[in-house]
């Protein structure tokens, strides 16, 4: 016995990864439907060794379907997620629309799996922002051991976080740097992204921070612990896939770097690669296609009493989005929607 699963936004980067991961993790599926906007109607997408034709989201009836993985923008989510939820289909939403809704659980299974049980209020579960997801996987085991007081994080986020147009822009701009007359002006970003970094992701807010930085702070508080103070600087870098983060942590009590490394080695979803030698760490190119949140450069921060630094890398299309959504579906199946 399996679940009747709908993937909404199946032609996008995240939607395609959701299908790949449902297949790779052998999620128990009785029937699957793939939906897209009218613009992409009929597009074929792969699901394991099958080819599926996308159906029209606007006309789809979610009645009788168990779980809908939403990988569309907030606008389409606003229109169709409540419809799916009201027709009895549990929505796992990757957009930012419901993340801070008090009646919608925001879940990273390695951190707060039990929160899934709160789905009954709106029949919706929210997936966190990609840069939050990998970070809280790293923070949770350390927080359990030595209670985190404050986090200072700088992110180095790949262009796939923006979408396909940004991937194309990085590719074409890079190519254009070598072919006279084929220069490509910035269009997706306010500045050139090839051979450059841009300290701006999402919109600017009143306090001078960006909405991406605000998301990391408020989502960490909702998922992990509201008492944690967090400040972030989120930067776009010329990398296709894989977000990296330099994380500085201040604890309530001292945590030795070796003990921290041992704790992280045992932590769910974490892969520690940490040797103090050239290449003894993870870079984005190694994380692509992997499920893990990689941790390197674990070391004391001796400038404060109870400080630790670490480097965190993960595939933003996987743990940052599609994998986390499928893991939520797995937990939902185990804890609430038992089949067979
Ligand atoms: C980004 N975290 O990287 C945002 C949305 N995926 O652009």
GROMACS .gro file of C-alpha atoms and ligand atoms in nm:
model
  347
    1UNK     CA    1   0.000   0.000   0.000
    2UNK     CA    2   0.132   0.343  -0.089
    3UNK     CA    3   0.033   0.707  -0.097
    4UNK     CA    4  -0.133   0.907  -0.370
    5UNK     CA    5   0.118   1.189  -0.419
    6UNK     CA    6   0.095   1.509  -0.624
    7UNK     CA    7   0.400   1.717  -0.716
    8UNK     CA    8   0.296   2.074  -0.789
    9UNK     CA    9   0.549   2.270  -0.995
   10UNK     CA   10   0.700   1.954  -1.138
   11UNK     CA   11   0.888   2.126  -1.420
   12UNK     CA   12   1.095   2.357  -1.195
   13UNK     CA   13   1.437   2.274  -1.044
   14UNK     CA   14   1.291   2.185  -0.704
   15UNK     CA   15   0.993   1.996  -0.847
   16UNK     CA   16   1.219   1.779  -1.059
   17UNK     CA   17   1.442   1.711  -0.756
   18UNK     CA   18   1.133   1.612  -0.555
   19UNK     CA   19   1.053   1.348  -0.816
   20UNK     CA   20   1.415   1.228  -0.818
   21UNK     CA   21   1.422   1.200  -0.441
   22UNK     CA   22   1.082   1.030  -0.413
   23UNK     CA   23   1.226   0.766  -0.646
   24UNK     CA   24   1.573   0.747  -0.485
   25UNK     CA   25   1.422   0.702  -0.137
   26UNK     CA   26   1.157   0.460  -0.267
   27UNK     CA   27   0.880   0.662  -0.104
   28UNK     CA   28   0.575   0.430  -0.105
   29UNK     CA   29   0.363   0.558  -0.393
   30UNK     CA   30   0.036   0.404  -0.512
   31UNK     CA   31  -0.025   0.680  -0.767
   32UNK     CA   32   0.154   1.002  -0.868
   33UNK     CA   33   0.038   1.313  -1.050
   34UNK     CA   34   0.260   1.596  -1.172
   35UNK     CA   35   0.112   1.941  -1.212
   36UNK     CA   36   0.233   2.257  -1.378
   37UNK     CA   37   0.103   2.595  -1.480
   38UNK     CA   38  -0.075   2.630  -1.817
   39UNK     CA   39   0.257   2.764  -1.957
   40UNK     CA   40   0.427   2.428  -1.897
   41UNK     CA   41   0.120   2.209  -1.961
   42UNK     CA   42   0.203   1.873  -2.119
   43UNK     CA   43   0.574   1.901  -2.044
   44UNK     CA   44   0.711   1.555  -1.970
   45UNK     CA   45   0.913   1.493  -1.653
   46UNK     CA   46   1.105   1.189  -1.532
   47UNK     CA   47   1.005   0.984  -1.231
   48UNK     CA   48   1.250   0.695  -1.195
   49UNK     CA   49   1.232   0.502  -1.522
   50UNK     CA   50   0.889   0.650  -1.601
   51UNK     CA   51   0.802   0.960  -1.800
   52UNK     CA   52   0.505   1.158  -1.668
   53UNK     CA   53   0.307   1.424  -1.851
   54UNK     CA   54   0.221   1.734  -1.650
   55UNK     CA   55  -0.143   1.816  -1.585
   56UNK     CA   56  -0.306   2.156  -1.539
   57UNK     CA   57  -0.281   2.278  -1.179
   58UNK     CA   58  -0.577   2.512  -1.226
   59UNK     CA   59  -0.812   2.227  -1.320
   60UNK     CA   60  -0.681   1.959  -1.084
   61UNK     CA   61  -0.907   1.806  -0.816
   62UNK     CA   62  -0.704   1.705  -0.510
   63UNK     CA   63  -0.991   1.500  -0.362
   64UNK     CA   64  -0.870   1.149  -0.278
   65UNK     CA   65  -0.502   1.243  -0.298
   66UNK     CA   66  -0.295   1.201   0.021
   67UNK     CA   67   0.000   1.441  -0.004
   68UNK     CA   68   0.082   1.736  -0.233
   69UNK     CA   69   0.442   1.856  -0.250
   70UNK     CA   70   0.423   2.221  -0.356
   71UNK     CA   71   0.724   2.369  -0.536
   72UNK     CA   72   0.575   2.686  -0.683
   73UNK     CA   73   0.597   3.053  -0.588
   74UNK     CA   74   0.394   3.212  -0.313
   75UNK     CA   75   0.131   3.346  -0.556
   76UNK     CA   76   0.035   3.005  -0.698
   77UNK     CA   77   0.066   2.852  -0.350
   78UNK     CA   78  -0.176   3.114  -0.214
   79UNK     CA   79  -0.430   3.018  -0.482
   80UNK     CA   80  -0.398   2.640  -0.481
   81UNK     CA   81  -0.259   2.517  -0.146
   82UNK     CA   82  -0.577   2.604   0.049
   83UNK     CA   83  -0.783   2.434  -0.227
   84UNK     CA   84  -0.576   2.116  -0.200
   85UNK     CA   85  -0.588   2.128   0.180
   86UNK     CA   86  -0.965   2.178   0.185
   87UNK     CA   87  -1.004   1.880  -0.049
   88UNK     CA   88  -0.833   1.660   0.213
   89UNK     CA   89  -0.482   1.651   0.065
   90UNK     CA   90  -0.199   1.738   0.308
   91UNK     CA   91   0.015   2.014   0.156
   92UNK     CA   92   0.393   2.027   0.213
   93UNK     CA   93   0.482   2.373   0.087
   94UNK     CA   94   0.828   2.488  -0.018
   95UNK     CA   95   0.730   2.854  -0.062
   96UNK     CA   96   0.773   3.111   0.214
   97UNK     CA   97   0.398   3.179   0.236
   98UNK     CA   98   0.307   2.975   0.545
   99UNK     CA   99   0.643   2.945   0.723
  100UNK     CA  100   0.561   3.195   0.997
  101UNK     CA  101   0.190   3.106   1.021
  102UNK     CA  102   0.129   2.999   1.384
  103UNK     CA  103  -0.117   2.734   1.260
  104UNK     CA  104   0.136   2.579   1.020
  105UNK     CA  105   0.430   2.368   1.143
  106UNK     CA  106   0.772   2.461   0.998
  107UNK     CA  107   0.971   2.138   0.994
  108UNK     CA  108   1.323   2.004   0.951
  109UNK     CA  109   1.283   1.636   1.043
  110UNK     CA  110   1.630   1.603   1.201
  111UNK     CA  111   1.539   1.893   1.432
  112UNK     CA  112   1.164   1.901   1.511
  113UNK     CA  113   0.997   1.600   1.346
  114UNK     CA  114   0.716   1.587   1.602
  115UNK     CA  115   0.601   1.932   1.489
  116UNK     CA  116   0.458   1.755   1.183
  117UNK     CA  117   0.163   1.649   1.400
  118UNK     CA  118   0.047   2.011   1.401
  119UNK     CA  119  -0.053   1.979   1.034
  120UNK     CA  120  -0.416   1.918   1.124
  121UNK     CA  121  -0.493   2.286   1.183
  122UNK     CA  122  -0.466   2.389   0.817
  123UNK     CA  123  -0.368   2.057   0.655
  124UNK     CA  124  -0.047   2.237   0.555
  125UNK     CA  125   0.317   2.188   0.659
  126UNK     CA  126   0.585   2.443   0.564
  127UNK     CA  127   0.933   2.366   0.435
  128UNK     CA  128   1.198   2.615   0.558
  129UNK     CA  129   1.419   2.840   0.351
  130UNK     CA  130   1.713   2.646   0.206
  131UNK     CA  131   1.977   2.845   0.398
  132UNK     CA  132   1.791   2.781   0.725
  133UNK     CA  133   1.743   2.407   0.673
  134UNK     CA  134   2.110   2.308   0.647
  135UNK     CA  135   2.208   2.540   0.931
  136UNK     CA  136   1.959   2.405   1.189
  137UNK     CA  137   2.065   2.048   1.107
  138UNK     CA  138   2.415   2.151   1.220
  139UNK     CA  139   2.299   2.359   1.518
  140UNK     CA  140   2.049   2.115   1.672
  141UNK     CA  141   2.292   1.852   1.813
  142UNK     CA  142   2.521   2.123   1.950
  143UNK     CA  143   2.228   2.312   2.103
  144UNK     CA  144   2.112   1.996   2.279
  145UNK     CA  145   2.459   1.957   2.436
  146UNK     CA  146   2.551   2.319   2.523
  147UNK     CA  147   2.252   2.548   2.464
  148UNK     CA  148   2.321   2.809   2.196
  149UNK     CA  149   2.304   3.176   2.297
  150UNK     CA  150   2.393   3.351   1.971
  151UNK     CA  151   2.474   3.268   1.608
  152UNK     CA  152   2.655   3.485   1.355
  153UNK     CA  153   2.630   3.335   1.007
  154UNK     CA  154   2.758   3.443   0.666
  155UNK     CA  155   2.616   3.255   0.370
  156UNK     CA  156   2.759   3.195   0.022
  157UNK     CA  157   2.450   3.097  -0.177
  158UNK     CA  158   2.445   2.943  -0.524
  159UNK     CA  159   2.245   3.087  -0.811
  160UNK     CA  160   2.015   2.783  -0.832
  161UNK     CA  161   1.852   2.928  -0.522
  162UNK     CA  162   1.715   3.199  -0.749
  163UNK     CA  163   1.609   2.965  -1.029
  164UNK     CA  164   1.678   2.856  -1.385
  165UNK     CA  165   1.718   3.210  -1.525
  166UNK     CA  166   1.995   3.277  -1.274
  167UNK     CA  167   2.175   2.956  -1.367
  168UNK     CA  168   2.155   3.062  -1.733
  169UNK     CA  169   2.279   3.413  -1.646
  170UNK     CA  170   2.585   3.283  -1.462
  171UNK     CA  171   2.664   3.044  -1.747
  172UNK     CA  172   2.619   3.301  -2.026
  173UNK     CA  173   2.792   3.584  -1.837
  174UNK     CA  174   3.091   3.359  -1.762
  175UNK     CA  175   3.110   3.245  -2.125
  176UNK     CA  176   3.069   3.604  -2.242
  177UNK     CA  177   3.376   3.707  -2.042
  178UNK     CA  178   3.591   3.501  -2.277
  179UNK     CA  179   3.421   3.569  -2.608
  180UNK     CA  180   3.455   3.933  -2.722
  181UNK     CA  181   3.120   4.077  -2.822
  182UNK     CA  182   2.925   3.817  -2.624
  183UNK     CA  183   2.925   4.004  -2.293
  184UNK     CA  184   2.599   3.951  -2.099
  185UNK     CA  185   2.468   4.241  -1.890
  186UNK     CA  186   2.315   4.171  -1.548
  187UNK     CA  187   1.939   4.109  -1.566
  188UNK     CA  188   1.846   3.859  -1.293
  189UNK     CA  189   2.074   4.031  -1.040
  190UNK     CA  190   2.150   4.403  -0.995
  191UNK     CA  191   2.517   4.333  -1.056
  192UNK     CA  192   2.730   4.093  -1.259
  193UNK     CA  193   2.737   3.753  -1.089
  194UNK     CA  194   3.017   3.595  -1.293
  195UNK     CA  195   3.348   3.628  -1.103
  196UNK     CA  196   3.167   3.843  -0.846
  197UNK     CA  197   2.971   3.819  -0.519
  198UNK     CA  198   2.650   4.009  -0.438
  199UNK     CA  199   2.564   4.090  -0.071
  200UNK     CA  200   2.189   4.095  -0.135
  201UNK     CA  201   1.933   3.811  -0.145
  202UNK     CA  202   1.559   3.885  -0.157
  203UNK     CA  203   1.435   4.237  -0.070
  204UNK     CA  204   1.583   4.497   0.165
  205UNK     CA  205   1.399   4.557   0.493
  206UNK     CA  206   1.357   4.865   0.713
  207UNK     CA  207   1.654   4.776   0.937
  208UNK     CA  208   1.896   4.747   0.644
  209UNK     CA  209   1.894   4.369   0.650
  210UNK     CA  210   1.752   4.158   0.367
  211UNK     CA  211   1.448   3.931   0.384
  212UNK     CA  212   1.677   3.626   0.339
  213UNK     CA  213   1.865   3.729   0.652
  214UNK     CA  214   1.539   3.787   0.837
  215UNK     CA  215   1.413   3.441   0.732
  216UNK     CA  216   1.723   3.274   0.878
  217UNK     CA  217   1.663   3.446   1.210
  218UNK     CA  218   1.286   3.396   1.249
  219UNK     CA  219   1.279   3.044   1.104
  220UNK     CA  220   1.561   2.927   1.334
  221UNK     CA  221   1.365   3.059   1.629
  222UNK     CA  222   1.048   2.875   1.517
  223UNK     CA  223   1.221   2.545   1.432
  224UNK     CA  224   1.492   2.522   1.699
  225UNK     CA  225   1.460   2.767   1.992
  226UNK     CA  226   1.305   3.116   2.016
  227UNK     CA  227   1.574   3.221   2.266
  228UNK     CA  228   1.857   3.194   2.012
  229UNK     CA  229   1.986   3.531   1.890
  230UNK     CA  230   2.094   3.520   1.525
  231UNK     CA  231   2.241   3.767   1.281
  232UNK     CA  232   2.305   3.675   0.918
  233UNK     CA  233   2.472   3.819   0.610
  234UNK     CA  234   2.348   3.640   0.298
  235UNK     CA  235   2.562   3.662  -0.014
  236UNK     CA  236   2.507   3.535  -0.369
  237UNK     CA  237   2.814   3.371  -0.520
  238UNK     CA  238   2.899   3.242  -0.870
  239UNK     CA  239   2.828   2.876  -0.791
  240UNK     CA  240   2.558   2.676  -0.972
  241UNK     CA  241   2.438   2.446  -0.689
  242UNK     CA  242   2.529   2.422  -0.320
  243UNK     CA  243   2.496   2.675  -0.039
  244UNK     CA  244   2.788   2.730   0.198
  245UNK     CA  245   2.776   2.894   0.541
  246UNK     CA  246   3.041   3.019   0.783
  247UNK     CA  247   2.875   2.978   1.124
  248UNK     CA  248   2.999   3.130   1.450
  249UNK     CA  249   2.825   3.000   1.763
  250UNK     CA  250   2.827   3.127   2.121
  251UNK     CA  251   2.704   2.876   2.379
  252UNK     CA  252   2.577   2.913   2.736
  253UNK     CA  253   2.863   2.683   2.843
  254UNK     CA  254   3.202   2.582   2.702
  255UNK     CA  255   3.198   2.315   2.427
  256UNK     CA  256   3.532   2.169   2.329
  257UNK     CA  257   3.595   2.150   1.952
  258UNK     CA  258   3.677   1.777   1.967
  259UNK     CA  259   3.358   1.700   2.157
  260UNK     CA  260   3.163   1.913   1.907
  261UNK     CA  261   3.316   1.717   1.621
  262UNK     CA  262   3.224   1.385   1.785
  263UNK     CA  263   2.867   1.505   1.846
  264UNK     CA  264   2.831   1.616   1.483
  265UNK     CA  265   2.974   1.288   1.353
  266UNK     CA  266   2.684   1.109   1.523
  267UNK     CA  267   2.418   1.366   1.431
  268UNK     CA  268   2.133   1.272   1.189
  269UNK     CA  269   2.174   1.412   0.839
  270UNK     CA  270   2.531   1.534   0.905
  271UNK     CA  271   2.855   1.427   0.736
  272UNK     CA  272   3.172   1.563   0.901
  273UNK     CA  273   3.473   1.608   0.674
  274UNK     CA  274   3.723   1.797   0.884
  275UNK     CA  275   4.096   1.758   0.845
  276UNK     CA  276   4.331   2.052   0.907
  277UNK     CA  277   4.507   2.009   0.575
  278UNK     CA  278   4.463   2.128   0.214
  279UNK     CA  279   4.140   1.974   0.081
  280UNK     CA  280   4.041   1.846   0.427
  281UNK     CA  281   3.701   2.019   0.402
  282UNK     CA  282   3.390   2.025   0.184
  283UNK     CA  283   3.324   2.272  -0.098
  284UNK     CA  284   2.994   2.314  -0.289
  285UNK     CA  285   3.105   2.103  -0.586
  286UNK     CA  286   3.128   1.797  -0.360
  287UNK     CA  287   2.779   1.837  -0.206
  288UNK     CA  288   2.575   1.839  -0.529
  289UNK     CA  289   2.331   1.547  -0.548
  290UNK     CA  290   2.405   1.436  -0.193
  291UNK     CA  291   2.153   1.420   0.093
  292UNK     CA  292   2.398   1.524   0.364
  293UNK     CA  293   2.464   1.850   0.543
  294UNK     CA  294   2.843   1.861   0.536
  295UNK     CA  295   3.041   2.016   0.822
  296UNK     CA  296   3.408   2.117   0.810
  297UNK     CA  297   3.652   2.364   0.978
  298UNK     CA  298   3.524   2.290   1.331
  299UNK     CA  299   3.735   2.498   1.569
  300UNK     CA  300   3.720   2.696   1.889
  301UNK     CA  301   3.649   3.069   1.871
  302UNK     CA  302   3.884   3.188   2.143
  303UNK     CA  303   3.774   3.552   2.110
  304UNK     CA  304   3.471   3.475   2.326
  305UNK     CA  305   3.427   3.253   2.634
  306UNK     CA  306   3.218   2.971   2.482
  307UNK     CA  307   3.267   3.009   2.108
  308UNK     CA  308   3.289   2.769   1.813
  309UNK     CA  309   3.329   2.820   1.437
  310UNK     CA  310   3.227   2.579   1.164
  311UNK     CA  311   3.173   2.557   0.787
  312UNK     CA  312   2.848   2.408   0.658
  313UNK     CA  313   2.774   2.305   0.296
  314UNK     CA  314   2.470   2.137   0.146
  315UNK     CA  315   2.285   2.092  -0.185
  316UNK     CA  316   2.027   2.372  -0.164
  317UNK     CA  317   1.794   2.196  -0.408
  318UNK     CA  318   1.802   1.882  -0.190
  319UNK     CA  319   1.834   1.935   0.186
  320UNK     CA  320   1.748   2.297   0.124
  321UNK     CA  321   1.421   2.213  -0.048
  322UNK     CA  322   1.321   1.885  -0.217
  323UNK     CA  323   1.484   1.638   0.023
  324UNK     CA  324   1.351   1.814   0.330
  325UNK     CA  325   0.999   1.813   0.180
  326UNK     CA  326   1.016   1.440   0.104
  327UNK     CA  327   1.153   1.371   0.453
  328UNK     CA  328   0.853   1.560   0.596
  329UNK     CA  329   0.626   1.336   0.386
  330UNK     CA  330   0.807   1.030   0.528
  331UNK     CA  331   0.757   1.151   0.885
  332UNK     CA  332   0.393   1.237   0.808
  333UNK     CA  333   0.342   0.882   0.683
  334UNK     CA  334   0.512   0.730   0.989
  335UNK     CA  335   0.340   0.949   1.248
  336UNK     CA  336  -0.001   1.033   1.106
  337UNK     CA  337  -0.101   0.893   0.767
  338UNK     CA  338  -0.034   0.524   0.822
  339UNK     CA  339  -0.107   0.303   0.522
  340UNK     CA  340  -0.145  -0.076   0.504
  341LIG     C1  341   1.784   3.171  -0.243
  341LIG     N1  342   1.713   3.094  -0.025
  341LIG     O1  343   1.887   3.107  -0.225
  341LIG     C2  344   1.671   3.164  -0.144
  341LIG     C3  345   1.548   3.102  -0.206
  341LIG     N2  346   1.571   2.969  -0.249
  341LIG     O2  347   1.763   3.245  -0.341
   0.00000   0.00000   0.00000
